[in-house]
């Protein structure tokens, strides 16, 4: 049994859970798959075995070729799905009690996958073979997965309000302020939502599980804060950035120092310029640049940018030094190779002593005529 944990219980989670399970199994069951009468699949129970299915579920089943068998509602159908309910209870008692402490759903799902792999070695009752051995017999009987991707997310086309936000399922999410007044395309997944301008992704948020919530990204408002820096200290986006750890105490310390020197407005604009560096550099390098500038007493965004680049270059150089050393072949000189193949030369070295005579200057004796005539001897 393949399991996934999502932030919601909507139809998106129902379909994404199917995609994950079929991908892990490596195929599609050829027989009937038993389902309860959950709203994500069944919109109305018409009779004993007659169901009105939801449109997206019908499209999903048609895409993968799944054949659904719906149990009877209530206690009359309890015997038709008892094994599944018992397995869910066993897994919950063994792995989810007490509730695991994790930092994210991704980390929890990683643990769930590990527990599923460990269950392959488990034996059910007194059966001679393990769960993994039984599945190895059944896996070749699965039908191949379709090559085309089925989009499990629910699409929306909201318009961005004057606050740079969109409303999805009674929750509000931020987008870049340049999109105010424009219509965007949203794909709502089970645990996140992705916002597009045309085909370009402009924002991605973790999905809110409750209603009436708001999730803002400080980066979406930086252009507006350059014009109105006074809106930053009390901004909800700043509070959420602090809570998420993206706006660190190092940011706060540098902001306080730069406001003390340049004033509130100019100091906040300098901070916004520093925050814009996060778009092109990693969070760790920018924080290192802020810390270095703060230690040096340099309260300008240019110095932070230079120090952040230095930190990035240092990490790159360190990664290169610590990387695996490659043994490149040595290049052999062709001349050396030819000389090594020649026999030894036993001839004596040549002498150039005879040529030394050419370097000596020959001067005739004083009484020896030179052929030159003095000027005073001319007629």
CSV table of C-alpha atoms in Angstrom, one decimal, residues 1-6 13-14 16-27 84 87-88 90-91 109 112-120 131-132 135 139 142:
chain,number,residue,atom,x,y,z
A,1,UNK,CA,0.0,0.0,0.0
A,2,UNK,CA,1.3,3.4,-1.0
A,3,UNK,CA,0.5,6.4,1.2
A,4,UNK,CA,0.9,10.2,0.9
A,5,UNK,CA,0.0,12.9,3.4
A,6,UNK,CA,-1.3,16.2,2.1
A,13,UNK,CA,-5.1,15.4,-2.9
A,14,UNK,CA,-7.2,12.5,-4.0
A,16,UNK,CA,-2.3,13.3,-6.6
A,17,UNK,CA,-2.4,10.4,-4.2
A,18,UNK,CA,-3.4,8.2,-7.1
A,19,UNK,CA,-0.6,9.5,-9.4
A,20,UNK,CA,2.0,8.9,-6.7
A,21,UNK,CA,0.7,5.4,-5.9
A,22,UNK,CA,0.6,4.3,-9.6
A,23,UNK,CA,4.1,5.7,-10.2
A,24,UNK,CA,5.5,3.8,-7.3
A,25,UNK,CA,3.7,0.6,-8.2
A,26,UNK,CA,5.0,1.0,-11.8
A,27,UNK,CA,1.6,0.3,-13.5
A,84,UNK,CA,-8.3,-1.6,3.8
A,87,UNK,CA,-4.4,-1.8,7.3
A,88,UNK,CA,-4.9,2.0,7.7
A,90,UNK,CA,-2.3,-0.8,11.7
A,91,UNK,CA,-0.1,1.7,9.9
A,109,UNK,CA,6.3,12.0,3.4
A,112,UNK,CA,6.3,7.5,5.1
A,113,UNK,CA,8.0,6.2,2.0
A,114,UNK,CA,10.8,4.7,4.2
A,115,UNK,CA,8.2,3.0,6.3
A,116,UNK,CA,6.5,1.6,3.2
A,117,UNK,CA,9.8,0.1,2.0
A,118,UNK,CA,10.3,-1.5,5.4
A,119,UNK,CA,6.9,-3.0,5.2
A,120,UNK,CA,8.0,-5.0,2.2
A,131,UNK,CA,4.6,-8.4,1.3
A,132,UNK,CA,7.4,-7.6,-1.1
A,135,UNK,CA,4.0,-7.9,-4.9
A,139,UNK,CA,3.7,-6.5,-10.6
A,142,UNK,CA,0.0,-4.4,-14.1
